[in-house]
C-alpha cells in the first residue's frame, strides 16, 4: 500500500516506517524537522529511511493547510499513520501555541485530507496522558478521560473527539492509540531514559521527580510499532452493540476506536533507574525533586481491548529494553 507516515523523522515514526518498508509498502514520510530537540538526530533517522527506494520524504508542517491538501490530493494515500505532534508535557507549560498549531490545526488538516481523498483508515497517536487526574488503575478505554492535567493531554483528548466527529459525519475509519511511555533505541533526547543515560555517563546528577515515587508503564518501541501495524490492518468498525443510553468512551456507532498500547506492567522509577545503572555498569548520583506541574504519579495500561482486537499485547521487559537502548546510545555517540 501507499502509506503516509507523519512525523517520520521522529522516534516512533522512523521505526514504524522501517517496518512498513520491510514488509513491502511504499512510504511517504512527512516531517517539519523542527528544533524542539536536536535536528541532527532527526536527520540521522531520515538517512536510514532514505536508503530505501520505496521511501519518499516531504518536509512540511502538518499545520500548512494548503500544502497538506495538495499532498493528499496528489498522492491519494491508501492509509495514514499520524505520529507528528508537538510532544512533551512540561514544554506545553512554556509554549502552548505550538501545541495548538501542530496538535489541533495540524490534526484538522489530516482529517480533511483523509476525508476528501478516500483514505481507508486513519491511525493516529494519542497518549496515556489523556487519563490525567484518573486514579483508578489500570487505565481503561472504558473510563472517562475528562480531567486532563496538561495542555498536551488536552490536545490529545481533543484529537480523539475530532476523529470521532469525522468518523460519525463522513464514515472515516479512525483509530487512536494511547501510547504509554515509549522508549528504546533512537529515542527522544527529552525523555527520561535518554536524559538519565547521558547524565550518568557524563558524571552528572540525574533529576528524580516526586522523590522517586513514580510508576510508569514503560513500553518498548518494537512493541509499540507492532501494535501500530496490527491496528492499521484491523480497520475501525462501528459497534453494533453500542448503547447510547450508556455510552462507552472507547466505542461508537461510528467506525471509531481507541486503544491503550502499554506493557501492562508499571515499573517504579527507582527500579527503572536501577536497570539503567546495571546496563551502564555505574551508579547514578540522584537529585530528588518534587512532582512537576502536569505530571501524574502513575500510569498503568489495561491492554485487554488491544489484545482482543489484534491478538497482540506488549511483552518486552524493562531490563531488556533498557539494555538495548544503552547499547545503541554507546554506539551512536561513541561513549
mmCIF file of C-alpha atoms in Angstrom:
data_model
loop_
_atom_site.group_PDB
_atom_site.id
_atom_site.type_symbol
_atom_site.label_atom_id
_atom_site.label_comp_id
_atom_site.label_asym_id
_atom_site.label_seq_id
_atom_site.Cartn_x
_atom_site.Cartn_y
_atom_site.Cartn_z
ATOM 1 C CA UNK A 1 0.000 0.000 0.000
ATOM 2 C CA UNK A 2 0.947 3.649 -0.315
ATOM 3 C CA UNK A 3 1.004 4.889 3.275
ATOM 4 C CA UNK A 4 1.595 8.372 4.674
ATOM 5 C CA UNK A 5 3.538 8.460 7.948
ATOM 6 C CA UNK A 6 3.619 11.897 9.534
ATOM 7 C CA UNK A 7 6.437 12.591 11.968
ATOM 8 C CA UNK A 8 8.588 10.129 10.011
ATOM 9 C CA UNK A 9 11.831 11.662 11.317
ATOM 10 C CA UNK A 10 10.612 11.158 14.875
ATOM 11 C CA UNK A 11 11.358 8.267 17.207
ATOM 12 C CA UNK A 12 8.200 6.223 16.633
ATOM 13 C CA UNK A 13 7.854 7.458 13.052
ATOM 14 C CA UNK A 14 11.242 6.153 11.934
ATOM 15 C CA UNK A 15 10.736 2.711 13.468
ATOM 16 C CA UNK A 16 7.207 2.458 12.046
ATOM 17 C CA UNK A 17 8.375 3.494 8.587
ATOM 18 C CA UNK A 18 11.168 0.915 8.653
ATOM 19 C CA UNK A 19 8.710 -1.854 9.438
ATOM 20 C CA UNK A 20 6.326 -0.763 6.683
ATOM 21 C CA UNK A 21 9.172 -0.636 4.146
ATOM 22 C CA UNK A 22 10.428 -4.052 5.237
ATOM 23 C CA UNK A 23 7.055 -5.610 4.518
ATOM 24 C CA UNK A 24 6.849 -4.015 1.058
ATOM 25 C CA UNK A 25 4.754 -0.877 1.461
ATOM 26 C CA UNK A 26 5.503 2.432 -0.232
ATOM 27 C CA UNK A 27 6.001 5.037 2.481
ATOM 28 C CA UNK A 28 5.686 8.778 2.186
ATOM 29 C CA UNK A 29 7.303 10.261 5.267
ATOM 30 C CA UNK A 30 6.379 13.781 6.309
ATOM 31 C CA UNK A 31 8.190 15.868 8.927
ATOM 32 C CA UNK A 32 8.885 19.559 9.532
ATOM 33 C CA UNK A 33 12.286 18.827 11.162
ATOM 34 C CA UNK A 34 11.689 21.446 13.864
ATOM 35 C CA UNK A 35 14.233 22.167 16.580
ATOM 36 C CA UNK A 36 12.236 21.004 19.623
ATOM 37 C CA UNK A 37 15.246 18.728 20.040
ATOM 38 C CA UNK A 38 18.481 18.311 18.051
ATOM 39 C CA UNK A 39 17.525 18.123 14.341
ATOM 40 C CA UNK A 40 20.722 16.166 13.691
ATOM 41 C CA UNK A 41 19.168 13.139 15.343
ATOM 42 C CA UNK A 42 16.075 13.527 13.169
ATOM 43 C CA UNK A 43 18.236 13.768 10.044
ATOM 44 C CA UNK A 44 20.171 10.667 11.069
ATOM 45 C CA UNK A 45 16.900 8.771 11.394
ATOM 46 C CA UNK A 46 15.838 10.041 7.981
ATOM 47 C CA UNK A 47 19.107 8.887 6.457
ATOM 48 C CA UNK A 48 18.240 5.322 7.464
ATOM 49 C CA UNK A 49 14.890 5.595 5.697
ATOM 50 C CA UNK A 50 16.224 7.424 2.627
ATOM 51 C CA UNK A 51 18.385 4.422 1.772
ATOM 52 C CA UNK A 52 15.203 2.517 0.887
ATOM 53 C CA UNK A 53 13.928 3.076 -2.693
ATOM 54 C CA UNK A 54 10.266 2.889 -1.592
ATOM 55 C CA UNK A 55 10.652 5.801 0.845
ATOM 56 C CA UNK A 56 9.749 9.349 -0.180
ATOM 57 C CA UNK A 57 10.338 12.299 2.126
ATOM 58 C CA UNK A 58 8.315 15.523 2.258
ATOM 59 C CA UNK A 59 9.483 18.336 4.535
ATOM 60 C CA UNK A 60 6.253 20.027 5.534
ATOM 61 C CA UNK A 61 4.386 21.141 8.620
ATOM 62 C CA UNK A 62 1.031 19.472 9.233
ATOM 63 C CA UNK A 63 -0.279 22.950 10.122
ATOM 64 C CA UNK A 64 0.305 24.011 6.475
ATOM 65 C CA UNK A 65 -3.302 23.797 5.321
ATOM 66 C CA UNK A 66 -2.769 24.286 1.592
ATOM 67 C CA UNK A 67 0.369 22.165 1.464
ATOM 68 C CA UNK A 68 -1.328 19.260 3.204
ATOM 69 C CA UNK A 69 -4.381 19.477 0.956
ATOM 70 C CA UNK A 70 -2.172 19.410 -2.144
ATOM 71 C CA UNK A 71 -0.169 16.429 -0.869
ATOM 72 C CA UNK A 72 -3.290 14.365 -0.165
ATOM 73 C CA UNK A 73 -4.912 15.275 -3.479
ATOM 74 C CA UNK A 74 -1.792 14.418 -5.455
ATOM 75 C CA UNK A 75 -0.734 11.164 -3.789
ATOM 76 C CA UNK A 76 -4.061 9.511 -2.851
ATOM 77 C CA UNK A 77 -2.760 7.536 0.123
ATOM 78 C CA UNK A 78 -4.466 4.263 0.985
ATOM 79 C CA UNK A 79 -3.885 4.647 4.725
ATOM 80 C CA UNK A 80 -2.398 7.222 7.074
ATOM 81 C CA UNK A 81 -0.396 6.843 10.279
ATOM 82 C CA UNK A 82 -0.346 10.208 12.022
ATOM 83 C CA UNK A 83 2.520 10.474 14.510
ATOM 84 C CA UNK A 84 3.514 14.116 14.025
ATOM 85 C CA UNK A 85 2.754 16.295 17.036
ATOM 86 C CA UNK A 86 4.262 18.768 19.404
ATOM 87 C CA UNK A 87 5.325 16.400 22.153
ATOM 88 C CA UNK A 88 6.189 16.862 25.801
ATOM 89 C CA UNK A 89 4.081 17.555 28.867
ATOM 90 C CA UNK A 90 6.367 20.098 30.536
ATOM 91 C CA UNK A 91 7.068 22.056 27.338
ATOM 92 C CA UNK A 92 3.327 22.649 26.943
ATOM 93 C CA UNK A 93 3.501 24.908 30.005
ATOM 94 C CA UNK A 94 6.095 27.086 28.262
ATOM 95 C CA UNK A 95 4.883 27.203 24.668
ATOM 96 C CA UNK A 96 1.157 26.415 24.461
ATOM 97 C CA UNK A 97 0.702 27.857 20.974
ATOM 98 C CA UNK A 98 2.990 25.201 19.483
ATOM 99 C CA UNK A 99 0.508 22.570 20.683
ATOM 100 C CA UNK A 100 -2.470 24.368 19.188
ATOM 101 C CA UNK A 101 -0.732 24.767 15.816
ATOM 102 C CA UNK A 102 0.552 21.203 15.485
ATOM 103 C CA UNK A 103 -1.823 19.085 17.537
ATOM 104 C CA UNK A 104 -5.120 20.840 16.770
ATOM 105 C CA UNK A 105 -4.746 22.756 13.487
ATOM 106 C CA UNK A 106 -2.487 20.051 12.066
ATOM 107 C CA UNK A 107 -4.892 17.307 13.050
ATOM 108 C CA UNK A 108 -7.822 19.025 11.329
ATOM 109 C CA UNK A 109 -5.704 19.228 8.166
ATOM 110 C CA UNK A 110 -5.055 15.474 8.398
ATOM 111 C CA UNK A 111 -8.735 14.711 8.894
ATOM 112 C CA UNK A 112 -9.698 16.880 5.947
ATOM 113 C CA UNK A 113 -7.076 15.230 3.744
ATOM 114 C CA UNK A 114 -8.349 11.778 4.680
ATOM 115 C CA UNK A 115 -11.995 12.769 4.244
ATOM 116 C CA UNK A 116 -11.629 14.224 0.767
ATOM 117 C CA UNK A 117 -9.273 11.636 -0.701
ATOM 118 C CA UNK A 118 -10.716 8.237 0.128
ATOM 119 C CA UNK A 119 -8.275 7.198 2.864
ATOM 120 C CA UNK A 120 -9.289 3.736 4.097
ATOM 121 C CA UNK A 121 -8.081 4.070 7.695
ATOM 122 C CA UNK A 122 -6.501 6.805 9.811
ATOM 123 C CA UNK A 123 -4.415 5.561 12.738
ATOM 124 C CA UNK A 124 -3.170 8.357 14.977
ATOM 125 C CA UNK A 125 -1.106 8.794 18.119
ATOM 126 C CA UNK A 126 -2.981 9.653 21.256
ATOM 127 C CA UNK A 127 -1.350 9.395 24.682
ATOM 128 C CA UNK A 128 -1.690 7.884 28.132
ATOM 129 C CA UNK A 129 -1.667 11.497 29.338
ATOM 130 C CA UNK A 130 -5.382 11.739 28.457
ATOM 131 C CA UNK A 131 -6.117 9.841 31.692
ATOM 132 C CA UNK A 132 -4.963 12.935 33.578
ATOM 133 C CA UNK A 133 -6.402 13.026 37.069
ATOM 134 C CA UNK A 134 -7.794 9.471 36.917
ATOM 135 C CA UNK A 135 -6.647 7.319 39.835
ATOM 136 C CA UNK A 136 -8.442 4.028 39.101
ATOM 137 C CA UNK A 137 -5.838 1.546 37.886
ATOM 138 C CA UNK A 138 -5.253 0.129 35.388
ATOM 139 C CA UNK A 139 -6.330 2.841 32.956
ATOM 140 C CA UNK A 140 -9.079 1.532 30.672
ATOM 141 C CA UNK A 141 -10.502 2.808 27.397
ATOM 142 C CA UNK A 142 -13.906 2.383 29.002
ATOM 143 C CA UNK A 143 -13.133 5.094 31.588
ATOM 144 C CA UNK A 144 -13.937 8.773 31.203
ATOM 145 C CA UNK A 145 -10.941 10.965 30.353
ATOM 146 C CA UNK A 146 -12.391 14.393 31.030
ATOM 147 C CA UNK A 147 -9.814 15.700 33.512
ATOM 148 C CA UNK A 148 -6.507 16.382 31.707
ATOM 149 C CA UNK A 149 -3.729 17.942 33.789
ATOM 150 C CA UNK A 150 -1.637 19.420 30.945
ATOM 151 C CA UNK A 151 -2.358 21.204 27.688
ATOM 152 C CA UNK A 152 -0.565 18.401 25.845
ATOM 153 C CA UNK A 153 -3.045 15.925 27.312
ATOM 154 C CA UNK A 154 -5.960 18.194 26.414
ATOM 155 C CA UNK A 155 -4.849 18.334 22.765
ATOM 156 C CA UNK A 156 -4.628 14.545 22.605
ATOM 157 C CA UNK A 157 -8.101 14.194 24.098
ATOM 158 C CA UNK A 158 -9.286 16.784 21.559
ATOM 159 C CA UNK A 159 -7.791 14.679 18.748
ATOM 160 C CA UNK A 160 -9.904 11.724 19.831
ATOM 161 C CA UNK A 161 -13.035 13.877 19.862
ATOM 162 C CA UNK A 162 -12.236 15.376 16.458
ATOM 163 C CA UNK A 163 -11.571 11.931 14.996
ATOM 164 C CA UNK A 164 -14.891 10.654 16.304
ATOM 165 C CA UNK A 165 -16.705 13.545 14.664
ATOM 166 C CA UNK A 166 -15.206 12.706 11.261
ATOM 167 C CA UNK A 167 -15.935 9.023 11.756
ATOM 168 C CA UNK A 168 -19.551 9.891 12.561
ATOM 169 C CA UNK A 169 -20.150 12.519 9.873
ATOM 170 C CA UNK A 170 -18.150 11.095 6.979
ATOM 171 C CA UNK A 171 -17.703 7.399 7.762
ATOM 172 C CA UNK A 172 -13.914 7.820 8.007
ATOM 173 C CA UNK A 173 -12.480 4.862 9.989
ATOM 174 C CA UNK A 174 -10.218 6.241 12.724
ATOM 175 C CA UNK A 175 -8.244 4.537 15.480
ATOM 176 C CA UNK A 176 -6.462 6.392 18.260
ATOM 177 C CA UNK A 177 -3.566 4.726 20.082
ATOM 178 C CA UNK A 178 -2.835 5.806 23.638
ATOM 179 C CA UNK A 179 0.914 5.236 23.931
ATOM 180 C CA UNK A 180 2.384 4.606 27.382
ATOM 181 C CA UNK A 181 5.933 5.987 27.960
ATOM 182 C CA UNK A 182 7.667 4.738 24.825
ATOM 183 C CA UNK A 183 11.424 4.096 24.998
ATOM 184 C CA UNK A 184 14.167 2.358 23.039
ATOM 185 C CA UNK A 185 16.985 2.945 20.509
ATOM 186 C CA UNK A 186 16.797 6.234 18.587
ATOM 187 C CA UNK A 187 14.569 7.628 21.348
ATOM 188 C CA UNK A 188 13.820 11.275 22.090
ATOM 189 C CA UNK A 189 16.511 13.275 23.928
ATOM 190 C CA UNK A 190 13.898 14.927 26.169
ATOM 191 C CA UNK A 191 12.718 11.615 27.618
ATOM 192 C CA UNK A 192 13.892 10.295 30.982
ATOM 193 C CA UNK A 193 15.894 7.319 29.689
ATOM 194 C CA UNK A 194 17.944 9.459 27.284
ATOM 195 C CA UNK A 195 18.491 12.178 29.900
ATOM 196 C CA UNK A 196 19.498 9.682 32.581
ATOM 197 C CA UNK A 197 21.973 7.777 30.405
ATOM 198 C CA UNK A 198 23.552 10.983 29.120
ATOM 199 C CA UNK A 199 23.952 12.438 32.608
ATOM 200 C CA UNK A 200 25.282 9.247 34.227
ATOM 201 C CA UNK A 201 27.916 8.770 31.528
ATOM 202 C CA UNK A 202 28.964 12.402 31.967
ATOM 203 C CA UNK A 203 29.175 12.021 35.751
ATOM 204 C CA UNK A 204 26.361 14.486 36.380
ATOM 205 C CA UNK A 205 23.425 14.023 38.795
ATOM 206 C CA UNK A 206 20.042 12.943 37.422
ATOM 207 C CA UNK A 207 16.810 14.712 38.387
ATOM 208 C CA UNK A 208 14.405 12.282 40.049
ATOM 209 C CA UNK A 209 10.967 13.846 40.323
ATOM 210 C CA UNK A 210 8.363 13.195 43.030
ATOM 211 C CA UNK A 211 11.206 11.941 45.232
ATOM 212 C CA UNK A 212 11.355 8.844 43.032
ATOM 213 C CA UNK A 213 7.804 7.791 43.894
ATOM 214 C CA UNK A 214 6.647 7.474 40.298
ATOM 215 C CA UNK A 215 5.393 4.421 38.421
ATOM 216 C CA UNK A 216 5.355 4.237 34.646
ATOM 217 C CA UNK A 217 4.108 1.628 32.195
ATOM 218 C CA UNK A 218 7.302 1.753 30.096
ATOM 219 C CA UNK A 219 6.654 0.350 26.618
ATOM 220 C CA UNK A 220 9.469 -0.734 24.301
ATOM 221 C CA UNK A 221 9.485 0.723 20.791
ATOM 222 C CA UNK A 222 9.243 -2.626 18.967
ATOM 223 C CA UNK A 223 6.065 -3.423 20.892
ATOM 224 C CA UNK A 224 4.613 -0.023 20.014
ATOM 225 C CA UNK A 225 5.331 -0.497 16.311
ATOM 226 C CA UNK A 226 3.874 -3.994 16.292
ATOM 227 C CA UNK A 227 0.715 -2.597 17.871
ATOM 228 C CA UNK A 228 0.516 0.204 15.297
ATOM 229 C CA UNK A 229 0.836 -2.188 12.363
ATOM 230 C CA UNK A 230 -1.651 -4.671 13.815
ATOM 231 C CA UNK A 231 -4.211 -1.899 14.303
ATOM 232 C CA UNK A 232 -3.543 -0.468 10.838
ATOM 233 C CA UNK A 233 -4.583 -3.821 9.389
ATOM 234 C CA UNK A 234 -7.733 -4.036 11.520
ATOM 235 C CA UNK A 235 -9.821 -1.135 10.268
ATOM 236 C CA UNK A 236 -12.056 0.512 12.864
ATOM 237 C CA UNK A 237 -15.703 -0.528 12.558
ATOM 238 C CA UNK A 238 -18.958 0.633 14.024
ATOM 239 C CA UNK A 239 -20.009 -1.235 17.150
ATOM 240 C CA UNK A 240 -23.479 -2.658 16.522
ATOM 241 C CA UNK A 241 -23.893 -3.231 20.263
ATOM 242 C CA UNK A 242 -23.145 0.380 21.208
ATOM 243 C CA UNK A 243 -25.702 1.610 23.733
ATOM 244 C CA UNK A 244 -26.312 5.396 23.537
ATOM 245 C CA UNK A 245 -28.172 5.196 26.837
ATOM 246 C CA UNK A 246 -24.913 4.067 28.483
ATOM 247 C CA UNK A 247 -22.207 5.258 26.071
ATOM 248 C CA UNK A 248 -18.805 3.567 26.227
ATOM 249 C CA UNK A 249 -15.998 6.151 25.647
ATOM 250 C CA UNK A 250 -13.901 3.594 23.774
ATOM 251 C CA UNK A 251 -16.528 2.556 21.213
ATOM 252 C CA UNK A 252 -19.138 4.114 18.958
ATOM 253 C CA UNK A 253 -21.835 3.593 16.375
ATOM 254 C CA UNK A 254 -19.288 5.272 14.083
ATOM 255 C CA UNK A 255 -16.178 3.455 12.737
ATOM 256 C CA UNK A 256 -14.081 4.753 15.638
ATOM 257 C CA UNK A 257 -11.870 3.044 18.229
ATOM 258 C CA UNK A 258 -9.240 3.960 20.800
ATOM 259 C CA UNK A 259 -6.748 1.515 22.316
ATOM 260 C CA UNK A 260 -4.105 1.538 25.003
ATOM 261 C CA UNK A 261 -0.655 0.331 23.976
ATOM 262 C CA UNK A 262 1.304 -0.268 27.165
ATOM 263 C CA UNK A 263 3.270 -3.026 28.824
ATOM 264 C CA UNK A 264 0.547 -3.687 31.451
ATOM 265 C CA UNK A 265 3.381 -3.818 33.990
ATOM 266 C CA UNK A 266 4.120 -0.476 35.676
ATOM 267 C CA UNK A 267 7.667 -0.090 36.992
ATOM 268 C CA UNK A 268 8.827 2.006 39.934
ATOM 269 C CA UNK A 269 11.046 4.857 38.783
ATOM 270 C CA UNK A 270 13.817 3.724 41.140
ATOM 271 C CA UNK A 271 13.700 0.235 39.613
ATOM 272 C CA UNK A 272 13.914 1.802 36.150
ATOM 273 C CA UNK A 273 16.991 3.746 37.257
ATOM 274 C CA UNK A 274 18.470 0.553 38.710
ATOM 275 C CA UNK A 275 18.086 -1.135 35.296
ATOM 276 C CA UNK A 276 19.952 1.786 33.697
ATOM 277 C CA UNK A 277 22.716 1.586 36.304
ATOM 278 C CA UNK A 278 23.103 -2.123 35.676
ATOM 279 C CA UNK A 279 23.264 -1.662 31.893
ATOM 280 C CA UNK A 280 25.852 1.122 32.233
ATOM 281 C CA UNK A 281 27.839 -0.537 34.977
ATOM 282 C CA UNK A 282 27.887 2.578 37.124
ATOM 283 C CA UNK A 283 25.734 4.193 39.795
ATOM 284 C CA UNK A 284 23.755 7.405 39.305
ATOM 285 C CA UNK A 285 24.030 10.445 41.546
ATOM 286 C CA UNK A 286 20.399 11.283 42.254
ATOM 287 C CA UNK A 287 18.903 14.745 42.741
ATOM 288 C CA UNK A 288 15.475 14.162 44.301
ATOM 289 C CA UNK A 289 12.864 16.792 43.400
ATOM 290 C CA UNK A 290 9.106 17.349 43.952
ATOM 291 C CA UNK A 291 6.407 16.465 41.442
ATOM 292 C CA UNK A 292 6.411 18.693 38.368
ATOM 293 C CA UNK A 293 3.331 20.539 37.101
ATOM 294 C CA UNK A 294 1.451 18.479 34.524
ATOM 295 C CA UNK A 295 2.910 15.137 35.655
ATOM 296 C CA UNK A 296 0.955 12.254 37.145
ATOM 297 C CA UNK A 297 2.284 9.849 39.805
ATOM 298 C CA UNK A 298 1.499 6.637 37.931
ATOM 299 C CA UNK A 299 0.412 5.135 34.610
ATOM 300 C CA UNK A 300 -0.831 1.586 34.092
ATOM 301 C CA UNK A 301 -2.376 0.336 30.839
ATOM 302 C CA UNK A 302 -5.221 -2.122 30.573
ATOM 303 C CA UNK A 303 -4.422 -3.763 27.213
ATOM 304 C CA UNK A 304 -7.289 -6.265 27.055
ATOM 305 C CA UNK A 305 -9.034 -4.357 24.245
ATOM 306 C CA UNK A 306 -5.909 -4.264 22.050
ATOM 307 C CA UNK A 307 -5.345 -7.972 22.644
ATOM 308 C CA UNK A 308 -8.958 -8.796 21.777
ATOM 309 C CA UNK A 309 -8.890 -6.676 18.604
ATOM 310 C CA UNK A 310 -5.467 -7.634 17.232
ATOM 311 C CA UNK A 311 -4.252 -10.647 19.216
ATOM 312 C CA UNK A 312 -1.231 -8.677 20.439
ATOM 313 C CA UNK A 313 -0.002 -7.323 23.737
ATOM 314 C CA UNK A 314 3.437 -5.872 24.547
ATOM 315 C CA UNK A 315 5.841 -8.138 26.430
ATOM 316 C CA UNK A 316 9.379 -6.639 26.349
ATOM 317 C CA UNK A 317 10.809 -6.286 29.852
ATOM 318 C CA UNK A 318 12.331 -3.015 31.033
ATOM 319 C CA UNK A 319 15.662 -4.743 31.713
ATOM 320 C CA UNK A 320 15.884 -5.995 28.118
ATOM 321 C CA UNK A 321 14.652 -2.736 26.595
ATOM 322 C CA UNK A 322 16.961 -0.513 28.629
ATOM 323 C CA UNK A 323 19.908 -2.744 27.735
ATOM 324 C CA UNK A 324 19.159 -2.344 24.021
ATOM 325 C CA UNK A 325 18.875 1.428 24.379
ATOM 326 C CA UNK A 326 22.198 1.680 26.204
ATOM 327 C CA UNK A 327 23.898 -0.411 23.506
ATOM 328 C CA UNK A 328 22.506 1.899 20.807
ATOM 329 C CA UNK A 329 23.441 5.058 22.732
ATOM 330 C CA UNK A 330 27.043 3.958 23.254
ATOM 331 C CA UNK A 331 27.421 3.018 19.591
ATOM 332 C CA UNK A 332 25.739 6.149 18.218
ATOM 333 C CA UNK A 333 27.597 8.634 20.416
ATOM 334 C CA UNK A 334 30.811 6.633 20.722
ATOM 335 C CA UNK A 335 30.878 6.598 24.529
#
